[in-house]
Short mmCIF file of C-alpha atoms in Angstrom, two decimals:
data_model
loop_
_atom_site.label_atom_id
_atom_site.label_comp_id
_atom_site.label_asym_id
_atom_site.label_seq_id
_atom_site.Cartn_x
_atom_site.Cartn_y
_atom_site.Cartn_z
CA UNK B 1 1.28 2.59 -48.85
CA UNK B 2 0.51 5.95 -47.38
CA UNK B 3 -1.06 7.64 -50.52
CA UNK B 4 -4.69 7.23 -51.21
CA UNK B 5 -7.03 8.08 -54.01
CA UNK B 6 -9.32 10.98 -53.71
CA UNK B 7 -12.87 11.06 -54.97
CA UNK B 8 -11.69 12.31 -58.26
CA UNK B 9 -8.62 9.94 -58.45
CA UNK B 10 -6.22 12.36 -57.22
CA UNK B 11 -3.70 10.97 -54.81
CA UNK B 12 -3.96 12.09 -51.19
CA UNK B 13 -1.86 11.64 -48.30
CA UNK B 14 -2.73 11.09 -44.68
CA UNK B 15 -0.95 13.20 -42.29
CA UNK B 16 -0.80 14.03 -38.57
CA UNK B 17 -3.91 12.86 -36.55
CA UNK B 18 -5.59 11.30 -39.31
CA UNK B 19 -2.62 9.07 -40.09
CA UNK B 20 -1.84 8.21 -36.54
CA UNK B 21 -5.70 7.38 -35.85
CA UNK B 22 -5.65 5.02 -38.70
CA UNK B 23 -2.55 3.37 -37.63
CA UNK B 24 -3.64 2.82 -33.92
CA UNK B 25 -7.31 1.71 -35.09
CA UNK B 26 -5.44 -1.02 -37.18
CA UNK B 27 -2.96 -1.76 -34.43
CA UNK B 28 -6.13 -2.43 -32.10
CA UNK B 29 -7.53 -4.94 -34.63
CA UNK B 30 -4.24 -6.69 -34.81
CA UNK B 31 -4.14 -6.90 -30.97
CA UNK B 32 -7.72 -8.13 -30.72
CA UNK B 33 -7.13 -10.74 -33.37
CA UNK B 34 -3.58 -11.87 -32.83
CA UNK B 35 -2.53 -10.70 -29.31
CA UNK B 36 0.70 -9.13 -28.37
CA UNK B 37 2.63 -11.88 -29.94
CA UNK B 38 1.28 -10.96 -33.38
CA UNK B 39 1.40 -7.18 -32.77
CA UNK B 40 4.22 -6.52 -35.04
CA UNK B 41 5.19 -3.65 -37.05
CA UNK B 42 4.58 -5.68 -40.33
CA UNK B 43 1.07 -6.80 -39.49
CA UNK B 44 0.02 -3.23 -38.41
CA UNK B 45 1.51 -1.46 -41.38
CA UNK B 46 -0.13 -3.99 -43.64
CA UNK B 47 -3.51 -3.49 -41.79
CA UNK B 48 -3.23 0.27 -41.90
CA UNK B 49 -2.18 0.49 -45.46
CA UNK B 50 1.18 2.16 -44.74
CA UNK B 51 4.78 1.21 -44.38
CA UNK B 52 6.89 0.06 -41.48
CA UNK B 53 9.20 3.19 -41.61
CA UNK B 54 6.05 5.39 -41.04
CA UNK B 55 5.34 3.50 -37.73
CA UNK B 56 8.97 3.61 -36.73
CA UNK B 57 9.17 7.37 -37.18
CA UNK B 58 6.25 7.89 -34.70
CA UNK B 59 7.00 4.87 -32.35
CA UNK B 60 10.63 3.72 -32.45
CA UNK B 61 9.64 0.99 -29.76
CA UNK B 62 6.71 -1.41 -30.14
CA UNK B 63 5.80 -0.67 -26.52
CA UNK B 64 5.12 3.04 -27.44
CA UNK B 65 2.96 1.98 -30.20
CA UNK B 66 1.11 -0.51 -27.76
CA UNK B 67 0.45 2.34 -25.28
CA UNK B 68 -0.76 4.72 -27.96
CA UNK B 69 -3.14 2.19 -29.19
CA UNK B 70 -4.49 1.17 -25.73
CA UNK B 71 -4.91 4.99 -24.92
CA UNK B 72 -6.94 5.57 -28.00
CA UNK B 73 -9.18 2.61 -27.13
CA UNK B 74 -9.33 3.13 -23.32
CA UNK B 75 -10.81 6.70 -22.55
CA UNK B 76 -11.67 7.53 -19.11
CA UNK B 77 -15.39 6.97 -17.99
CA UNK B 78 -17.33 9.92 -16.72
CA UNK B 79 -17.92 9.71 -12.99
CA UNK B 80 -21.58 9.94 -11.69
CA UNK B 81 -22.35 12.59 -9.12
CA UNK B 82 -25.89 11.59 -7.70
CA UNK B 83 -25.56 12.96 -4.22
CA UNK B 84 -25.17 9.46 -2.73
CA UNK B 85 -21.88 7.40 -2.41
CA UNK B 86 -23.83 4.06 -2.88
CA UNK B 87 -25.67 5.41 -5.91
CA UNK B 88 -22.41 6.81 -7.51
CA UNK B 89 -20.45 3.60 -6.90
CA UNK B 90 -23.28 1.38 -8.31
CA UNK B 91 -23.95 3.60 -11.34
CA UNK B 92 -19.95 3.77 -12.05
CA UNK B 93 -19.60 0.02 -11.62
CA UNK B 94 -22.66 -0.66 -14.03
CA UNK B 95 -20.80 1.58 -16.65
CA UNK B 96 -17.59 -0.47 -16.18
CA UNK B 97 -19.47 -3.63 -16.39
CA UNK B 98 -21.34 -2.58 -19.57
CA UNK B 99 -18.71 -0.77 -21.40
CA UNK B 100 -15.35 -2.31 -20.26
CA UNK B 101 -15.67 -5.97 -19.51
CA UNK B 102 -14.54 -7.01 -23.12
CA UNK B 103 -11.73 -4.66 -22.92
CA UNK B 104 -10.56 -5.84 -19.36
CA UNK B 105 -10.67 -9.51 -20.48
CA UNK B 106 -8.89 -8.69 -23.86
CA UNK B 107 -6.05 -6.78 -22.12
CA UNK B 108 -5.48 -9.53 -19.53
CA UNK B 109 -5.60 -12.44 -22.13
CA UNK B 110 -4.06 -10.77 -25.25
CA UNK B 111 -1.42 -9.07 -23.31
CA UNK B 112 -0.24 -11.96 -21.19
CA UNK B 113 2.81 -12.01 -23.33
CA UNK B 114 3.46 -8.24 -22.71
CA UNK B 115 3.20 -8.61 -18.88
CA UNK B 116 5.62 -11.62 -18.92
CA UNK B 117 8.02 -9.69 -21.25
CA UNK B 118 8.17 -6.45 -19.23
CA UNK B 119 7.56 -7.92 -15.81
CA UNK B 120 4.44 -5.51 -15.33
CA UNK B 121 0.94 -6.23 -14.61
CA UNK B 122 -2.65 -4.94 -15.40
CA UNK B 123 -2.48 -2.33 -12.54
CA UNK B 124 0.89 -1.00 -13.84
CA UNK B 125 -0.58 -0.61 -17.41
CA UNK B 126 -3.81 0.95 -16.17
CA UNK B 127 -1.68 3.53 -14.35
CA UNK B 128 0.20 4.27 -17.65
CA UNK B 129 -3.12 4.70 -19.65
CA UNK B 130 -4.53 6.99 -16.87
CA UNK B 131 -3.35 10.84 -17.09
CA UNK B 132 -0.78 11.61 -14.39
CA UNK B 133 -3.17 14.07 -12.52
CA UNK B 134 -6.19 11.87 -12.76
CA UNK B 135 -7.35 10.67 -9.28
CA UNK B 136 -8.55 7.10 -9.30
CA UNK B 137 -12.24 6.89 -9.69
CA UNK B 138 -13.29 5.50 -6.33
CA UNK B 139 -10.94 7.95 -4.39
CA UNK B 140 -12.95 10.73 -5.99
CA UNK B 141 -16.14 9.27 -4.95
CA UNK B 142 -14.99 8.83 -1.58
CA UNK B 143 -13.76 12.35 -1.55
CA UNK B 144 -17.01 13.86 -2.54
CA UNK B 145 -18.84 11.77 0.06
CA UNK B 146 -16.58 13.28 2.59
CA UNK B 147 -17.41 16.79 1.41
CA UNK B 148 -21.02 15.93 1.58
CA UNK B 149 -20.76 14.86 5.21
CA UNK B 150 -21.82 11.37 4.09
CA UNK B 151 -18.38 10.09 5.22
CA UNK B 152 -16.05 11.10 8.29
CA UNK B 153 -12.95 12.54 7.07
CA UNK B 154 -10.29 10.02 8.22
CA UNK B 155 -7.54 8.17 6.40
CA UNK B 156 -8.39 5.20 4.38
CA UNK B 157 -6.24 2.62 2.77
CA UNK B 158 -6.06 2.73 -1.01
CA UNK B 159 -6.88 -0.88 -1.15
CA UNK B 160 -10.22 -0.43 0.74
CA UNK B 161 -11.06 2.92 -1.41
CA UNK B 162 -10.43 0.80 -4.61
CA UNK B 163 -12.02 -2.30 -3.50
CA UNK B 164 -15.27 -2.28 -5.52
CA UNK B 165 -13.41 -2.11 -8.85
CA UNK B 166 -10.98 -4.51 -7.91
CA UNK B 167 -13.68 -7.03 -6.98
CA UNK B 168 -15.59 -6.39 -10.31
CA UNK B 169 -12.50 -6.88 -12.25
CA UNK B 170 -11.67 -9.93 -10.54
CA UNK B 171 -15.12 -11.48 -11.35
CA UNK B 172 -14.94 -10.55 -14.82
CA UNK B 173 -11.67 -12.23 -15.37
CA UNK B 174 -12.87 -15.37 -13.28
CA UNK B 175 -15.99 -15.74 -15.52
CA UNK B 176 -14.63 -14.12 -18.71
CA UNK B 177 -17.74 -12.16 -19.05
CA UNK B 178 -19.92 -9.27 -17.48
CA UNK B 179 -20.59 -9.49 -13.89
CA UNK B 180 -24.24 -10.15 -12.93
CA UNK B 181 -26.04 -6.83 -11.29
CA UNK B 182 -26.93 -8.76 -8.06
CA UNK B 183 -23.05 -9.36 -7.66
CA UNK B 184 -22.26 -5.62 -8.18
CA UNK B 185 -24.88 -4.72 -5.47
CA UNK B 186 -23.40 -7.28 -3.26
CA UNK B 187 -20.00 -5.95 -3.66
CA UNK B 188 -21.10 -2.38 -2.65
CA UNK B 189 -23.83 -3.09 -0.10
CA UNK B 190 -22.24 -6.06 1.98
CA UNK B 191 -18.41 -5.47 1.34
CA UNK B 192 -17.45 -2.02 0.60
CA UNK B 193 -19.88 0.24 2.67
CA UNK B 194 -19.38 -1.62 5.84
CA UNK B 195 -15.85 -1.36 5.38
CA UNK B 196 -16.44 2.63 5.08
CA UNK B 197 -18.63 2.67 8.22
CA UNK B 198 -21.88 3.01 6.16
CA UNK B 199 -25.08 0.78 5.66
CA UNK B 200 -26.65 0.47 2.25
CA UNK B 201 -29.06 3.17 3.31
CA UNK B 202 -26.29 5.65 3.54
CA UNK B 203 -26.43 5.86 7.44
CA UNK B 204 -23.30 5.14 9.62
CA UNK B 205 -23.10 1.57 10.41
CA UNK B 206 -24.30 0.81 13.80
CA UNK B 207 -26.80 3.60 14.18
#
């Protein structure tokens, strides 16, 4: 059922972005309620008030519809630029914690069948949702710190650079909830900054 009634009873037809947004919004609701197992063309078409052929014309494969749905509801977060690597990291992690913990848990739990079916994992999916030219957030924060002279310009393993996000995500999934703020501070101050050679006060460790 693609046609709808206008305010004066005249049939209207959703097209383009309006229709696609209605479909991906409905698909998100189905995913949240039923998981990937229930993420079917039939369920999504019924929820969106349209027909399966409309969905198939836009997304011939279910995975394509899933990625479009997640991309609409997983927008990049703004990166802070406070002039301090510590403050940037804490601000960004607190934003992730407040705005993303439900989505992270949902994607891990509700997409378990998807990961098994495709042989992929959460990191693979996150890479597909992030634009190809987008640098990982903590790589950008570290680069800015180098440009400010806060960090020395030396090669750093990707795992070390991205460690704060990985640890916060791990805690989210272990507790199935948001991470206490003192844990976020602990991750940054006692784990990450020392690995980068900085103290919590922004000075080089050991000075």
